[in-house]
Short mmCIF file of C-alpha atoms and ligand atoms in Angstrom, two decimals:
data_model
loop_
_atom_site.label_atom_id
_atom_site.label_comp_id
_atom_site.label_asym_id
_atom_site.label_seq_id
_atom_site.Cartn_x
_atom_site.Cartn_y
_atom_site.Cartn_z
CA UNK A 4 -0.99 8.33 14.49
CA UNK A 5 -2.33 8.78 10.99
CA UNK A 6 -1.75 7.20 7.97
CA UNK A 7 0.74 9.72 6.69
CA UNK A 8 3.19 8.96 9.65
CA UNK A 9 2.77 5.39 10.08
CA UNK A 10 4.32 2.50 7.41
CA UNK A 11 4.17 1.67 4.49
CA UNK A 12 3.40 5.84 3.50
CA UNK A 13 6.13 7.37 5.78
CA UNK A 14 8.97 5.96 4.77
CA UNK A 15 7.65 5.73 1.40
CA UNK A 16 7.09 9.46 0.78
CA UNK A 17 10.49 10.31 2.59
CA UNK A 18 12.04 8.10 -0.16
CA UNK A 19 10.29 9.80 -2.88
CA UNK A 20 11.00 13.25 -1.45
CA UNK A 21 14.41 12.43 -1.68
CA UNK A 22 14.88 11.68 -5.00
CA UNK A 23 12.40 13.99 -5.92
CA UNK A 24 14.66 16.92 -4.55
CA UNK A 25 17.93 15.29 -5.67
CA UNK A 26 16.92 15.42 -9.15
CA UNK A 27 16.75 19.38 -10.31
CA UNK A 28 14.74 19.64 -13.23
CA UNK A 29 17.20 22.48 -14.96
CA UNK A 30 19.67 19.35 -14.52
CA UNK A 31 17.53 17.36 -17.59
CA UNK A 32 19.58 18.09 -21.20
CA UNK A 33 15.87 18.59 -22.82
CA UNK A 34 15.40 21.55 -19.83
CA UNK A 35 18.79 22.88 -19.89
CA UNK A 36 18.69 23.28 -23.70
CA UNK A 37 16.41 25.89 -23.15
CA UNK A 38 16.97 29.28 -22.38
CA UNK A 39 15.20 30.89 -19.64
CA UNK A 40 12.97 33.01 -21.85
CA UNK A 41 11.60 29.68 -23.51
CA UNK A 42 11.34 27.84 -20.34
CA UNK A 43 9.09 30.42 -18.88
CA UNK A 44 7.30 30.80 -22.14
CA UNK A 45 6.87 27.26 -22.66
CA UNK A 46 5.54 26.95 -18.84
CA UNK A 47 2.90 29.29 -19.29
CA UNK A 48 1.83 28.38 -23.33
CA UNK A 49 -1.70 27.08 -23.49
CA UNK A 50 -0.16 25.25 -26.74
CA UNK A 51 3.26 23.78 -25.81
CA UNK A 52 2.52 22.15 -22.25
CA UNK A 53 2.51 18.58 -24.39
CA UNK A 54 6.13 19.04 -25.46
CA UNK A 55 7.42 21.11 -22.11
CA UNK A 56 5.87 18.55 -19.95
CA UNK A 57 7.13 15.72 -22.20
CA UNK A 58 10.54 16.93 -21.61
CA UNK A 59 9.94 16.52 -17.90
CA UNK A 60 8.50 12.87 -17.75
CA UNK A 61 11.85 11.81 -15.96
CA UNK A 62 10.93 14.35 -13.42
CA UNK A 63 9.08 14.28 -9.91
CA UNK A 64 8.33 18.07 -10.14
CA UNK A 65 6.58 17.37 -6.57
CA UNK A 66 4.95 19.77 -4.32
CA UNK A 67 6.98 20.57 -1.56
CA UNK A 68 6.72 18.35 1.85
CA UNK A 69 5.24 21.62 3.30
CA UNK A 70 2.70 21.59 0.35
CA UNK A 71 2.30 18.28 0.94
CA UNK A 72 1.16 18.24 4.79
CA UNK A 73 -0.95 21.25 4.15
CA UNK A 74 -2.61 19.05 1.30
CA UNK A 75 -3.33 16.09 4.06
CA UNK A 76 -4.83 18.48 7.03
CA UNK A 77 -6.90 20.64 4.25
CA UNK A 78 -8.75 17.12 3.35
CA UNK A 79 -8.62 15.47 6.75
CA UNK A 80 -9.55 19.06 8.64
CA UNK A 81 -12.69 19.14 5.66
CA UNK A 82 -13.47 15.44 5.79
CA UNK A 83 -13.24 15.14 2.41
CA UNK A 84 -14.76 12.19 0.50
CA UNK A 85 -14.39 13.37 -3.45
CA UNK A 86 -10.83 15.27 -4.50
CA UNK A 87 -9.73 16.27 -8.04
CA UNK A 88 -6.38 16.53 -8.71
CA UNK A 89 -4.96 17.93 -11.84
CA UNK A 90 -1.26 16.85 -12.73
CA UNK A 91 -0.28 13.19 -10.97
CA UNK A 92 2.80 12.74 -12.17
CA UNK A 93 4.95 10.53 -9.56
CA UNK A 94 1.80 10.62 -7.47
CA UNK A 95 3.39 12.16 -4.37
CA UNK A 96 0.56 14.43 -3.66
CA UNK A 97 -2.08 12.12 -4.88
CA UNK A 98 -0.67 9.91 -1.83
CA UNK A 99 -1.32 12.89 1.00
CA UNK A 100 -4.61 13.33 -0.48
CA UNK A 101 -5.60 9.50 -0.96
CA UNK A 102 -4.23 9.40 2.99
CA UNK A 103 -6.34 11.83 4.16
CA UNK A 104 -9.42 10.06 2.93
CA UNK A 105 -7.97 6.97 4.58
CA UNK A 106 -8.22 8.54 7.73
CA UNK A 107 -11.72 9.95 6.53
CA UNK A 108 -13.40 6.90 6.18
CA UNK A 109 -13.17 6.14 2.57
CA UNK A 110 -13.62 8.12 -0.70
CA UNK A 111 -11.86 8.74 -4.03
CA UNK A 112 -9.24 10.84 -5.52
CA UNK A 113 -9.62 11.27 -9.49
CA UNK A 114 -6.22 12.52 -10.74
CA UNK A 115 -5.45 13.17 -14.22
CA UNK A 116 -1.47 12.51 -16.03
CA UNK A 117 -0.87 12.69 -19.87
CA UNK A 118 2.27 10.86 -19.82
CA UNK A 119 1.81 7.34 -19.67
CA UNK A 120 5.09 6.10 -17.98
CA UNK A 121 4.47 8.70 -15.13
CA UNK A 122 1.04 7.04 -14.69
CA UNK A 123 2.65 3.76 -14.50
CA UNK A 124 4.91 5.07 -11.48
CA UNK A 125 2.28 7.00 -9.89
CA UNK A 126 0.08 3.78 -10.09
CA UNK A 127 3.03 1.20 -8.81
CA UNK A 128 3.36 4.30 -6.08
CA UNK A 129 -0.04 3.83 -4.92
CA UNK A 130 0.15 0.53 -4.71
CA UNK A 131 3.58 0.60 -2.38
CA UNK A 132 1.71 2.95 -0.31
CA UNK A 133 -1.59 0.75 0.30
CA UNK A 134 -3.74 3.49 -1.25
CA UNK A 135 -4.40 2.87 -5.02
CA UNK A 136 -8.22 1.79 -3.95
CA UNK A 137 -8.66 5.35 -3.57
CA UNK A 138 -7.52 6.64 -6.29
CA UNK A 139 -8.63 6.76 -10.30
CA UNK A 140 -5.80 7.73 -12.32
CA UNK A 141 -7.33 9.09 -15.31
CA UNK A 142 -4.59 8.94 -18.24
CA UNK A 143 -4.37 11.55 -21.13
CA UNK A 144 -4.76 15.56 -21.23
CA UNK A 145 -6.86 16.53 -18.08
CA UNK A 146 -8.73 18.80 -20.33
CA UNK A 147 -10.50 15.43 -21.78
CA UNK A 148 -10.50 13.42 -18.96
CA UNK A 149 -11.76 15.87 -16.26
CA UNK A 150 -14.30 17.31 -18.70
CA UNK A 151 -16.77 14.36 -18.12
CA UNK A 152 -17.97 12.16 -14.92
CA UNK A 153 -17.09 14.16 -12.36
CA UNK A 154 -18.88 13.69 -9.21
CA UNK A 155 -21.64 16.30 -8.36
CA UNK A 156 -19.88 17.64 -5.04
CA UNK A 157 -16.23 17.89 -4.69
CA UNK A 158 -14.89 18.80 -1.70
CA UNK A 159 -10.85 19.65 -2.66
CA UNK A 160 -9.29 20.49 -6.10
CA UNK A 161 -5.62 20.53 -6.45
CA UNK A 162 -4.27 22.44 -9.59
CA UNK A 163 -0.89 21.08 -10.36
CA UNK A 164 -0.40 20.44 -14.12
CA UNK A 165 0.16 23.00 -16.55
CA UNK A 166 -0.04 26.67 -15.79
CA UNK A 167 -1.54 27.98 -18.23
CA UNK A 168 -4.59 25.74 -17.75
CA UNK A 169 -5.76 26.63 -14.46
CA UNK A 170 -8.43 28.77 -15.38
CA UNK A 171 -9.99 26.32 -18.15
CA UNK A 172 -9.75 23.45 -15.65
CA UNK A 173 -11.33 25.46 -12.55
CA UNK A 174 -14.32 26.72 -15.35
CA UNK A 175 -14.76 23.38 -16.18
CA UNK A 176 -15.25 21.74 -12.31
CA UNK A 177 -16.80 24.85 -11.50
CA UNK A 178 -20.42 23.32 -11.18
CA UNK A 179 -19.10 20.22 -8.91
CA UNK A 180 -17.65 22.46 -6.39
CA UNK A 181 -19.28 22.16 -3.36
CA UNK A 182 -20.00 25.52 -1.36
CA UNK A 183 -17.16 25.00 0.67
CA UNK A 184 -14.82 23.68 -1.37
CA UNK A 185 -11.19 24.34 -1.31
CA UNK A 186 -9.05 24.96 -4.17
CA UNK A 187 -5.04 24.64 -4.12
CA UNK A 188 -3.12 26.44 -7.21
CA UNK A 189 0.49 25.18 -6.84
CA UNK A 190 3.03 27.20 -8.48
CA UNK A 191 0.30 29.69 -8.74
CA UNK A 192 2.35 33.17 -9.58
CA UNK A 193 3.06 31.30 -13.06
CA UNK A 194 -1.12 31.61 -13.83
CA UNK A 195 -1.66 35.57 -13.62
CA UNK A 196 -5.44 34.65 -15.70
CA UNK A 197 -5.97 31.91 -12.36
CA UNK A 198 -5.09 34.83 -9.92
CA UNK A 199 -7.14 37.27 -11.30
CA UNK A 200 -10.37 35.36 -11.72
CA UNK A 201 -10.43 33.67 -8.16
CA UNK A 202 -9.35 37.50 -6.42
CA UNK A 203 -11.98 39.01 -8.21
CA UNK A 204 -14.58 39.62 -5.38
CA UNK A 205 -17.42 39.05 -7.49
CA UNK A 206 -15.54 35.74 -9.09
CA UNK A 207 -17.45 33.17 -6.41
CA UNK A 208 -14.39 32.80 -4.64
CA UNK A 209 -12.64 33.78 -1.04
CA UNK A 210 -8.83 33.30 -2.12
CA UNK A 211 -5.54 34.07 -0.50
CA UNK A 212 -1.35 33.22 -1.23
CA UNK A 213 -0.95 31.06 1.21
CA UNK A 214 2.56 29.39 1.99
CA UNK A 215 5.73 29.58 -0.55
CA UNK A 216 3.87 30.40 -3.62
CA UNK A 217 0.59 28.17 -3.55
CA UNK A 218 -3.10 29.95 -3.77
CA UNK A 219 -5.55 28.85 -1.04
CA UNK A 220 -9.29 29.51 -2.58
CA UNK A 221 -12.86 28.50 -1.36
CA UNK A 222 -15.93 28.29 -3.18
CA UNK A 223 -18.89 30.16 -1.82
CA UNK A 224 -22.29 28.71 -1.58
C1 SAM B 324 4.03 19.70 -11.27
S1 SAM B 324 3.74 18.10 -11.88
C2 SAM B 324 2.59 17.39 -10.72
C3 SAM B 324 3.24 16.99 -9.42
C4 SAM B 324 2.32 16.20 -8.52
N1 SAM B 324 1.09 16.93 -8.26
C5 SAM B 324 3.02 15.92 -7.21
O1 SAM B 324 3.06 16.82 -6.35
O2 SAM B 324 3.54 14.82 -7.04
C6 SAM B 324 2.69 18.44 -13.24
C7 SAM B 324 2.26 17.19 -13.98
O3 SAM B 324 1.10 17.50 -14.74
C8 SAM B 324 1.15 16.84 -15.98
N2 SAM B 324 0.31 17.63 -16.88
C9 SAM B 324 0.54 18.90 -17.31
N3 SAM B 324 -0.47 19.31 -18.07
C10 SAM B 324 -1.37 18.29 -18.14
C11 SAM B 324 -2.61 18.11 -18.80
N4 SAM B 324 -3.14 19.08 -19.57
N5 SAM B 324 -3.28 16.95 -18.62
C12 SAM B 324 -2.74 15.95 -17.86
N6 SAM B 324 -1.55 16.06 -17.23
C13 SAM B 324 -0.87 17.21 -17.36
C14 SAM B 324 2.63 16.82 -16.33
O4 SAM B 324 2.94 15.77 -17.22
C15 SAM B 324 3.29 16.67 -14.95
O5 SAM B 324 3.56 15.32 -14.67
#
């Protein structure tokens, strides 16, 4: 048994899968009044995350349960003790990750949200799942609040916030990554710049596509 399959975080995350897959974003007026071609522009704008992700604050927009299990056995297999995680929201993967140092011991997730009532459920979602002394929500745009106290070795970074920003957040934690350190890019095929710097051979990085659209990359020493 782990703590991912035992209570209170099993039936917990089945609940918030659940309502996280019930709830299509495209089914949100603020989404739907958008076209398409201003969805995906919006998605990928290193400008307009603020007011596309504002539209979405009623919205899980959680990683898949697939994503979600790989994100447990990735820290657990690693023994993580210090995870980044850009893009809380609900806190559904914050809760696989937070588990997996559970099972490791101890440690702490830092996880950054800009929109304040998310970080309240993400918080009260913590707390239902006996984990929130693992975790540091850090509240306001990750490009602040991840730029400063930062632990010197990281062992995991999950990229899940906006697009657009993957590359600027990755530069950023660059010099915490531990050799060894993995690096998950959900949604990755919507950051082309992201894909392109951690392929590049000479970028520092082994990377691969791993799973339904999620980029697997590890730092070398
Ligand atoms: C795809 S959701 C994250 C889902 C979450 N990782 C999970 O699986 O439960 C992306 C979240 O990142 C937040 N976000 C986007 N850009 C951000 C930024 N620059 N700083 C902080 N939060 C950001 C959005 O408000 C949204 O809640």
């Amino acid at each position: 048994m782990t703590t991912l399959t035992e209570s209170p975080l099993a039936p917990l995350l089945n609940r918030l899968f659940e309502e996280a897959e019930a709830m299509s974003p495209l089914a949100i007026p603020e989404i739907a009044a958008l076209s398409r071609e201003e969805r995906e522009r919006m998605m990928r704008s290193k400008t307009d995350y603020l007011e596309f992700y504002g539209r979405l604050k009623n919205a899980a927009l959680a990683v898949s349960r697939e994503t979600g299990l790989l994100l447990y056995m990735l820290a657990r297999g690693s023994g993580a003790r210090t995870i980044v995680e850009f893009g809380t929201s609900f806190g559904i993967s914050t809760l696989h990750l937070a588990a997996a140092l559970r099972d490791n011991g101890g440690g702490r997730v830092i996880t950054s949200e800009f929109e304040p009532s998310k970080v309240a459920r993400a918080r009260s979602n913590l707390e239902a799942g006996g984990l929130a002394d693992l975790v540091e929500i850090r509240e306001g745009d990750a490009l602040k609040t991840l730029a400063l106290d930062i632990p010197p070795r990281v062992d995991l970074l999950l990229l899940d916030g906006a697009k657009a920003l993957y590359p600027d957040i990755l530069r950023m934690l660059e010099g915490q990554l531990r050799p060894g350190a993995l690096i998950v890019a959900d949604n990755a095929d919507d950051s082309p710049d992201y894909l392109a710097r951690v392929r590049d051979p000479r970028s520092g990085y082994l990377s691969t596509p791993f799973a339904e659209d999620v980029e697997l990359s590890m730092r070398l020493g």
